[in-house]
Coordinates of C-alpha atoms and ligand atoms in Angstrom, one line a residue:
X2 CA 1.7 27.0 3.8
X3 CA -1.4 26.8 5.8
X4 CA -3.1 24.7 3.2
X5 CA -0.1 22.4 3.0
X6 CA 0.0 22.0 6.7
X7 CA -3.7 21.1 6.7
X8 CA -3.1 18.4 4.1
X9 CA -0.1 17.1 6.0
X10 CA -2.1 16.6 9.2
X11 CA -5.0 15.1 7.3
X12 CA -2.8 12.6 5.5
X13 CA -1.1 11.6 8.7
X14 CA -4.5 11.1 10.3
X15 CA -5.9 9.1 7.5
X16 CA -2.9 6.8 7.5
X17 CA -3.3 6.2 11.2
X18 CA -6.9 5.5 10.8
X19 CA -6.3 3.2 7.9
X20 CA -3.6 1.3 9.8
X21 CA -5.7 1.3 12.9
X22 CA -8.4 -0.5 11.0
X23 CA -5.8 -3.2 10.1
X24 CA -4.7 -3.3 13.8
X25 CA -1.2 -2.4 12.8
X26 CA -0.8 0.9 14.5
X27 CA 0.4 4.2 13.1
X28 CA 3.9 3.9 11.8
X29 CA 5.2 7.4 11.5
X30 CA 8.9 7.4 12.2
X31 CA 11.4 6.2 9.7
X32 CA 15.2 6.0 10.1
X33 CA 17.1 8.7 8.1
X34 CA 19.7 6.1 7.4
X35 CA 17.3 3.6 5.9
X36 CA 17.2 5.3 2.5
X37 CA 20.9 4.8 1.7
X38 CA 20.8 1.1 2.7
X39 CA 17.6 0.6 0.9
X40 CA 18.9 2.1 -2.3
X41 CA 22.0 -0.2 -2.0
X42 CA 19.7 -3.1 -1.5
X43 CA 17.6 -2.1 -4.6
X44 CA 20.8 -2.1 -6.6
X45 CA 21.7 -5.5 -5.3
X46 CA 18.3 -6.8 -6.0
X47 CA 18.5 -5.4 -9.6
X48 CA 21.8 -7.1 -10.1
X49 CA 20.4 -10.3 -8.8
X50 CA 17.5 -10.1 -11.3
X51 CA 19.8 -9.2 -14.1
X52 CA 22.1 -12.1 -13.6
X53 CA 19.2 -14.5 -13.3
X54 CA 17.7 -13.1 -16.5
X55 CA 20.8 -14.1 -18.4
X56 CA 20.4 -17.7 -17.2
X57 CA 16.8 -17.9 -18.4
X58 CA 16.5 -17.8 -22.2
X59 CA 12.7 -18.1 -22.3
X60 CA 10.3 -15.1 -22.4
X61 CA 6.7 -15.9 -21.8
X62 CA 3.9 -14.7 -24.1
X63 CA 1.4 -14.5 -21.2
X64 CA 1.9 -13.9 -17.5
X65 CA -0.6 -14.8 -14.8
X66 CA 0.2 -13.7 -11.2
X67 CA -2.0 -15.4 -8.5
X68 CA -1.9 -13.7 -5.1
X69 CA -3.4 -15.4 -2.1
X70 CA -4.0 -12.4 0.1
X71 CA -2.6 -13.3 3.5
X72 CA -1.7 -16.9 2.3
X73 CA 1.2 -17.6 4.6
X74 CA 3.0 -21.0 4.6
X75 CA 0.9 -22.2 7.5
X76 CA -2.2 -21.4 5.6
X77 CA -0.9 -23.4 2.6
X78 CA 0.0 -26.4 4.7
X79 CA -3.3 -26.3 6.6
X80 CA -5.2 -25.7 3.4
X81 CA -3.5 -28.6 1.7
X82 CA -4.6 -30.9 4.5
X83 CA -8.1 -29.4 4.5
X84 CA -8.6 -30.0 0.7
X85 CA -7.1 -33.5 1.0
X86 CA -9.5 -34.4 3.8
X87 CA -12.5 -33.0 1.9
X88 CA -11.4 -35.5 -0.8
X89 CA -11.5 -38.4 1.7
X90 CA -7.7 -38.6 2.2
X91 CA -5.8 -38.3 5.5
X92 CA -4.8 -34.9 3.9
X93 CA -1.1 -34.4 4.6
X94 CA 0.0 -36.3 1.5
X95 CA -2.3 -34.2 -0.8
X96 CA -0.8 -31.9 -3.4
X97 CA -2.3 -28.6 -4.2
X98 CA -2.1 -27.5 -7.9
X99 CA 0.9 -25.3 -7.2
X100 CA 2.7 -27.8 -5.0
X101 CA 3.5 -29.4 -8.4
X102 CA 5.3 -26.2 -9.8
X103 CA 9.0 -26.7 -10.4
X104 CA 10.4 -23.4 -9.1
X105 CA 10.1 -22.1 -5.5
X106 CA 11.3 -19.0 -3.7
X107 CA 11.0 -17.4 -0.3
X108 CA 9.9 -13.8 -0.3
X109 CA 10.8 -11.1 2.2
X110 CA 7.6 -9.0 2.5
X111 CA 8.4 -5.9 4.7
X112 CA 7.3 -2.5 3.5
X113 CA 9.8 0.4 3.5
X114 CA 8.5 1.6 6.8
X115 CA 6.9 -1.5 8.3
X116 CA 8.3 -4.7 9.6
X117 CA 4.9 -6.4 9.2
X118 CA 3.4 -5.2 6.0
X119 CA 0.0 -4.4 4.4
X120 CA -1.3 -5.4 1.0
X121 CA -0.9 -2.0 -0.7
X122 CA 2.9 -1.9 -0.1
X123 CA 3.4 -5.6 -0.8
X124 CA 1.3 -5.6 -4.0
X125 CA 3.3 -2.6 -5.2
X126 CA 6.4 -4.7 -4.8
X127 CA 5.0 -7.8 -6.5
X128 CA 3.4 -6.1 -9.4
X129 CA 5.3 -2.8 -9.9
X130 CA 8.8 -3.8 -8.7
X131 CA 9.5 -1.4 -5.8
X132 CA 8.8 -1.4 -2.1
X133 CA 6.9 1.4 -0.7
X134 CA 5.2 2.6 2.6
X135 CA 2.5 0.7 4.3
X136 CA -0.9 1.8 2.8
X137 CA 0.6 3.3 -0.3
X138 CA -0.6 2.1 -3.7
X139 CA 2.0 2.5 -6.5
X140 CA 3.5 5.6 -5.0
X141 CA 7.3 5.8 -4.4
X142 CA 8.3 5.8 -0.8
X143 CA 9.4 8.8 1.1
X144 CA 10.7 8.8 4.6
X145 CA 8.2 11.5 5.3
X146 CA 4.7 10.4 4.5
X147 CA 3.4 13.9 4.6
X148 CA 5.8 15.1 1.9
X149 CA 4.7 12.1 -0.2
X150 CA 1.2 13.5 -0.2
X151 CA 2.3 17.0 -0.9
X152 CA 4.2 15.9 -4.1
X153 CA 0.8 15.5 -5.6
X154 CA -2.2 13.2 -5.4
X155 CA -0.4 10.5 -7.3
X156 CA 2.9 11.2 -5.6
X157 CA 6.1 10.0 -7.3
X158 CA 5.1 7.1 -9.4
X159 CA 6.4 4.4 -11.8
X160 CA 4.4 2.6 -14.5
X161 CA 1.8 0.0 -13.3
X162 CA 2.0 -3.6 -14.6
X163 CA -1.0 -2.6 -16.8
X164 CA 1.1 0.3 -18.3
X165 CA 4.0 -2.2 -18.9
X166 CA 1.8 -4.8 -20.5
X167 CA 0.1 -2.2 -22.7
X168 CA 3.5 -0.8 -23.8
X169 CA 4.1 -4.1 -25.6
X170 CA 0.5 -4.4 -26.8
X171 CA -0.6 -7.2 -24.4
X172 CA -4.2 -7.4 -23.0
X173 CA -4.7 -7.0 -19.3
X174 CA -7.0 -8.8 -16.8
X175 CA -7.6 -7.9 -13.2
X176 CA -9.5 -10.4 -11.1
X177 CA -10.2 -10.4 -7.3
X178 CA -12.7 -11.8 -4.9
X179 CA -12.2 -8.6 -2.9
X180 CA -13.5 -5.2 -4.1
X181 CA -11.8 -4.3 -7.4
X182 CA -10.8 -1.0 -5.7
X183 CA -9.2 -2.9 -2.7
X184 CA -5.4 -2.5 -2.2
X185 CA -4.1 -5.5 -4.2
X186 CA -6.2 -5.2 -7.5
X187 CA -5.8 -1.3 -7.2
X188 CA -2.1 -1.8 -7.7
X189 CA -2.7 -3.1 -11.2
X190 CA -4.0 0.1 -12.5
X191 CA -3.9 3.1 -10.1
X192 CA -1.7 5.3 -8.0
X193 CA -2.7 6.7 -4.7
X194 CA -1.0 7.7 -1.4
X195 CA -3.8 6.0 0.6
X196 CA -5.5 2.7 -0.2
X197 CA -8.6 4.1 1.5
X198 CA -9.5 6.5 -1.3
X199 CA -11.6 3.8 -3.1
X200 CA -14.7 5.9 -4.1
X201 CA -15.2 9.5 -5.2
X202 CA -16.9 10.2 -1.8
X203 CA -13.6 9.2 -0.1
X204 CA -12.1 12.3 -1.6
X205 CA -14.3 14.6 0.4
X206 CA -15.3 12.9 3.6
X207 CA -13.9 12.9 6.2
X208 CA -10.7 14.2 4.5
X209 CA -10.2 16.7 1.7
X210 CA -8.4 15.2 -1.3
X211 CA -10.0 17.6 -3.8
X212 CA -8.2 17.4 -7.2
X213 CA -7.1 13.7 -6.6
X214 CA -8.6 10.7 -8.3
X215 CA -10.3 7.9 -6.5
X216 CA -9.2 4.3 -7.2
X217 CA -12.6 3.6 -8.8
X218 CA -12.2 6.5 -11.2
X219 CA -8.7 5.3 -12.1
X220 CA -10.1 1.9 -13.0
X221 CA -12.9 3.5 -15.2
X222 CA -10.2 5.5 -17.0
X223 CA -7.7 2.6 -17.2
X224 CA -6.7 0.4 -20.1
X225 CA -7.7 -2.8 -18.3
X226 CA -9.5 -5.1 -20.7
X227 CA -11.2 -7.4 -18.2
X228 CA -11.9 -6.5 -14.6
X229 CA -13.9 -9.0 -12.5
X230 CA -14.6 -8.8 -8.8
X231 CA -16.6 -7.0 -6.1
X232 CA -17.0 -3.4 -5.1
X233 CA -20.1 -2.0 -6.9
X234 CA -20.7 0.5 -4.0
X235 CA -17.3 2.2 -4.7
X236 CA -18.6 3.3 -8.2
X237 CA -21.2 6.0 -8.8
X238 CA -23.8 5.3 -11.6
X239 CA -22.0 8.0 -13.7
X240 CA -18.7 6.1 -13.3
X241 CA -20.3 2.8 -14.3
X242 CA -21.9 4.5 -17.3
X243 CA -18.5 5.9 -18.3
X244 CA -16.9 2.4 -18.6
X245 CA -15.8 1.9 -22.2
X246 CA -17.5 -1.5 -22.6
X247 CA -19.8 -3.9 -21.0
X248 CA -20.8 -4.0 -17.3
X249 CA -22.1 -7.3 -15.8
X250 CA -23.3 -8.1 -12.3
X251 CA -23.6 -12.0 -12.2
X252 CA -22.1 -15.1 -13.7
X253 CA -24.7 -15.7 -16.5
X254 CA -24.3 -12.1 -17.7
X255 CA -20.5 -12.5 -17.6
X256 CA -20.5 -15.6 -19.8
X257 CA -22.9 -13.9 -22.3
X258 CA -20.9 -10.6 -22.5
X259 CA -19.8 -9.5 -26.0
X260 CA -16.3 -10.5 -26.8
X261 CA -15.3 -7.4 -28.7
X262 CA -15.1 -4.8 -25.9
X263 CA -13.7 -4.3 -22.5
X264 CA -15.6 -6.0 -19.6
X265 CA -16.3 -4.8 -16.1
X266 CA -17.8 -7.4 -13.7
X267 CA -19.0 -6.1 -10.4
X268 CA -20.6 -9.1 -8.7
X269 CA -21.2 -7.8 -5.2
X270 CA -21.7 -4.4 -3.6
X271 CA -18.6 -4.9 -1.5
X272 CA -16.3 -8.0 -1.4
X273 CA -17.5 -11.1 -3.2
X274 CA -19.0 -13.8 -1.0
X275 CA -16.7 -16.2 0.8
X276 CA -16.2 -19.3 -1.3
X277 CA -17.8 -21.3 1.6
X278 CA -21.1 -19.4 1.2
X279 CA -21.0 -18.7 -2.5
X280 CA -23.4 -21.5 -3.7
X281 CA -26.3 -19.4 -2.5
X282 CA -25.4 -16.5 -4.9
X283 CA -25.1 -15.8 -8.6
X284 CA -21.5 -14.9 -8.3
X285 CA -18.8 -16.7 -10.4
X286 CA -16.2 -18.6 -8.5
X287 CA -12.5 -17.5 -8.7
X288 CA -11.9 -20.5 -11.1
X289 CA -14.9 -19.5 -13.2
X290 CA -13.5 -15.9 -13.6
X291 CA -10.0 -17.2 -14.3
X292 CA -11.1 -19.6 -17.0
X293 CA -13.4 -17.0 -18.6
X294 CA -10.7 -14.3 -18.6
X295 CA -8.0 -16.7 -20.1
X296 CA -10.5 -17.6 -22.9
X297 CA -11.1 -14.0 -23.7
X298 CA -7.6 -12.6 -23.3
X299 CA -6.0 -15.5 -25.3
X300 CA -7.6 -13.9 -28.4
X301 CA -4.9 -11.2 -28.2
X302 CA -2.1 -12.6 -30.4
X303 CA 0.4 -10.4 -28.5
X304 CA -0.4 -12.2 -25.3
X305 CA -1.8 -11.0 -21.9
X306 CA -1.0 -10.2 -18.4
X307 CA -3.4 -11.1 -15.7
X308 CA -3.5 -10.7 -11.9
X309 CA -5.8 -13.0 -10.0
X310 CA -6.3 -12.4 -6.3
X311 CA -7.9 -14.7 -3.8
X312 CA -8.7 -11.7 -1.7
X313 CA -10.7 -13.1 1.1
X314 CA -8.3 -15.6 2.7
X315 CA -7.0 -12.5 4.4
X316 CA -10.5 -11.4 5.5
X317 CA -11.4 -14.7 7.1
X318 CA -8.1 -14.7 8.9
X319 CA -8.7 -11.2 10.3
X320 CA -11.9 -12.7 11.8
X321 CA -9.8 -15.7 13.1
X322 CA -12.2 -18.0 11.1
X323 CA -9.9 -20.7 9.8
X324 CA -12.7 -22.5 8.0
X325 CA -13.5 -19.7 5.6
X326 CA -9.8 -18.9 5.0
X327 CA -9.1 -22.5 4.1
X328 CA -12.2 -22.6 1.8
X329 CA -10.9 -19.5 0.0
X330 CA -7.5 -21.2 -0.4
X331 CA -9.4 -24.1 -1.9
X332 CA -11.0 -21.6 -4.4
X333 CA -7.5 -20.3 -5.2
X334 CA -6.2 -23.9 -5.7
X335 CA -9.1 -24.6 -8.1
X336 CA -8.4 -21.3 -10.0
X337 CA -4.7 -22.2 -10.4
X338 CA -5.6 -25.7 -11.6
X339 CA -8.0 -24.2 -14.2
X340 CA -5.2 -21.8 -15.4
X341 CA -2.6 -24.7 -15.6
X342 CA -5.1 -26.7 -17.7
X343 CA -6.1 -23.8 -19.9
X344 CA -3.1 -21.7 -20.5
X345 CA -0.5 -22.8 -23.0
X346 CA 3.1 -23.6 -22.3
X347 CA 3.9 -20.1 -23.4
X348 CA 2.5 -18.8 -20.1
X349 CA 4.4 -18.0 -16.9
X350 CA 2.3 -18.7 -13.9
X351 CA 3.3 -17.4 -10.4
X352 CA 1.5 -18.2 -7.2
X353 CA 2.4 -16.1 -4.2
X354 CA 1.1 -14.2 -1.2
X355 CA 1.5 -10.6 -0.4
X356 CA 2.0 -11.3 3.4
X357 CA 1.3 -13.9 6.0
X358 CA -1.0 -14.1 9.0
X359 CA -0.5 -15.1 12.7
X360 CA -2.0 -18.4 12.0
X361 CA -0.4 -21.6 13.4
X362 CA -0.8 -25.3 13.2
X363 CA 0.4 -26.9 16.4
X364 CA 0.2 -29.5 19.1
X365 CA 1.0 -33.1 18.2
X366 CA -2.2 -34.2 16.3
X367 CA -2.1 -37.8 14.8
X368 CA -1.8 -38.2 11.1
X369 CA -5.3 -37.6 9.5
X370 CA -6.7 -35.8 12.5
X371 CA -9.4 -33.4 11.3
X372 CA -7.5 -30.2 10.5
X373 CA -10.2 -28.0 12.1
X374 CA -10.6 -30.4 15.0
X375 CA -9.4 -30.8 18.5
X376 CA -6.0 -32.4 18.9
X377 CA -5.8 -36.2 19.4
X378 CA -2.2 -37.3 19.6
X379 CA -0.7 -40.5 18.5
X380 CA -1.6 -43.6 20.7
X381 CA 1.8 -45.2 21.5
X382 CA 0.3 -48.6 21.7
X383 CA -1.8 -48.7 18.6
X384 CA 0.2 -46.1 16.6
X385 CA -3.2 -44.6 15.6
X386 CA -5.1 -41.5 17.0
X387 CA -5.6 -41.6 20.8
X388 CA -9.1 -42.3 22.0
X389 CA -9.1 -39.2 24.1
X390 CA -8.3 -35.5 23.4
X391 CA -5.0 -34.1 24.4
X392 CA -5.5 -31.7 27.3
X393 CA -3.9 -28.4 28.3
X394 CA -2.6 -27.5 31.8
X395 CA -6.2 -26.5 32.7
X396 CA -7.5 -30.0 31.7
X397 CA -9.2 -28.8 28.5
X398 CA -8.9 -29.9 24.9
X399 CA -7.5 -27.5 22.3
X400 CA -7.5 -27.2 18.5
X401 CA -4.6 -27.7 16.1
X402 CA -5.3 -24.3 14.4
X403 CA -5.0 -21.1 16.3
X404 CA -3.9 -17.5 16.0
X405 CA -1.4 -15.5 18.0
X406 CA -3.8 -12.5 18.3
X407 CA -7.5 -11.8 17.6
X408 CA -10.9 -11.6 19.2
X409 CA -11.4 -15.0 20.9
X410 CA -8.8 -15.2 23.7
X411 CA -8.3 -18.6 25.4
X412 CA -8.6 -18.2 29.2
X413 CA -8.5 -20.7 32.0
X414 CA -12.3 -20.3 32.5
X415 CA -13.1 -20.5 28.7
X416 CA -15.9 -22.9 27.8
X417 CA -14.7 -26.6 27.3
X418 CA -14.4 -27.1 23.5
X419 CA -16.1 -30.0 21.6
X420 CA -15.4 -31.2 18.1
X421 CA -18.8 -30.0 17.1
X422 CA -18.1 -26.5 18.2
X423 CA -14.7 -26.1 16.6
X424 CA -15.6 -27.8 13.3
X425 CA -18.6 -25.5 12.8
X426 CA -18.2 -23.1 9.9
X427 CA -18.5 -20.0 12.0
X428 CA -16.0 -21.0 14.8
X429 CA -13.4 -18.5 15.5
X430 CA -10.1 -20.1 16.6
X431 CA -8.6 -19.2 20.0
X432 CA -5.9 -16.6 20.3
X433 CA -3.3 -15.5 22.8
X434 CA -3.5 -11.7 22.6
X435 CA -6.8 -9.9 22.6
X436 CA -7.3 -7.7 19.5
X437 CA -10.5 -6.7 17.8
X438 CA -9.1 -8.1 14.5
X439 CA -6.4 -10.7 13.9
X440 CA -3.2 -9.3 12.2
X441 CA -0.9 -9.9 9.4
X442 CA 2.5 -11.6 10.2
X443 CA 5.9 -10.7 9.0
X444 CA 7.7 -13.9 8.1
X445 CA 8.6 -14.8 4.6
X446 CA 6.0 -16.1 2.2
X447 CA 6.4 -18.6 -0.7
X448 CA 6.4 -18.0 -4.4
X449 CA 5.7 -20.9 -6.8
X450 CA 6.5 -20.6 -10.5
X451 CA 6.0 -22.6 -13.7
X452 CA 6.4 -21.8 -17.4
X453 CA 8.9 -19.7 -19.4
X454 CA 10.9 -17.5 -17.1
X455 CA 10.0 -19.5 -13.9
X456 CA 13.8 -20.2 -13.4
X457 CA 14.2 -16.5 -12.6
X458 CA 12.4 -17.1 -9.3
X459 CA 14.5 -19.0 -6.7
X460 CA 16.3 -18.6 -3.4
X461 CA 15.4 -16.0 -0.9
X462 CA 14.1 -12.9 -2.7
X463 CA 13.1 -9.3 -1.9
X464 CA 9.5 -8.9 -2.8
X465 CA 10.2 -6.1 -5.2
X466 CA 12.5 -8.4 -7.3
X467 CA 9.3 -10.1 -8.5
X468 CA 8.0 -6.9 -10.1
X469 CA 11.4 -6.1 -11.5
X470 CA 11.6 -9.5 -13.2
X471 CA 8.1 -9.0 -14.6
X472 CA 9.1 -5.6 -15.9
X473 CA 12.2 -7.2 -17.6
X474 CA 10.1 -10.0 -19.1
X475 CA 7.7 -7.3 -20.5
X476 CA 10.4 -5.0 -21.8
X477 CA 10.8 -4.8 -25.6
Ligands
ZN514 ZN1 -5.3 -8.0 5.7

């Protein structure tokens, strides 16, 4: 019992630490009544997906799930204007690649114990078909997080999307601009009670998870055919040597890799470089990796399942740096466009987000006002943008884009902003609540779908219905 108690305390502490890093606090309490209502809800969700399945007669050969980490609807709208303005348009009228998809749903993102979720719990819902606790990767929820740990290192688990794809002999690709061991890609191939156990060293220090497997070790032992992303530092030399295939570290090596064996691309020691700064590196873009993986995986006549994550939209938002978030959305848009151009009409393509961010687009800027810029409203006489900036109650101009919380709080004596300042790449948008790191947001996110099976995704959906539908589509 002493050992168990020690583990319980350690797990609770680790979860608190993990969530503190995300600025979401430690969520320890869970209503006893929530389980019964949750199971009723799961049954309803299952019925919903069953009835929709009957209406859709098409089964895709290939499935590609794009996840924009932290890509809330405000990010999509601002990103659409940003990309349009980069192309010389006013911006608002521009269409992103997935704006053209025929099917759309709104997705409820909460974790079983968190109103505002994290990526581990939400990716488990999207890819594996069940909601779980915040911070948990592919481990079934338990109202007592400590008990979840004591059930074993892997906890109570269900098959991963990789398991489901392999059961019907499809190939599997995992692509992310984050570390491959980060929460979202980890859900494709691993089970762990804490997303923080990325490397073998995380098993020992500062906590004792002896006997468990790190996420990196689970990737090395997995059936994934192509894994491309960041995170070299999470793998020991022994682990890299144990990969059953080729290991590459830059774009030219990736393109030259042998076609007849699994491929592991580790392009950065941690996360890959933000799209805005990538030109100075030898890293492939998200579109490069997507195109490459589709070419390789298409060789499997049984088809393939691939998850592609734009992992760094989230990271730029946490730093309240809208420019890099929108550039990484642009990278996702280009990757989706590449997939649409390359994948056949036997491919289901989904584009969604795991959760939103507290990112807003506000004021009354005139049409075509630079999306990163200061607000100029509509001049009532000319109908065009006003000559002068709109001013706040302190007589100062303000930006269209902002965050509810984060590091750069707007105060009455804050410096007067200029367009040069706010349109600079490193500018951190202003916030209302002072936090070291901006946080996720809890409102619904969008899901866009095209291809066979796309009609199954519509209306307001629980996030775990996505994974349940994917499992149905992959069932024999
Ligand atoms: Zn995040």
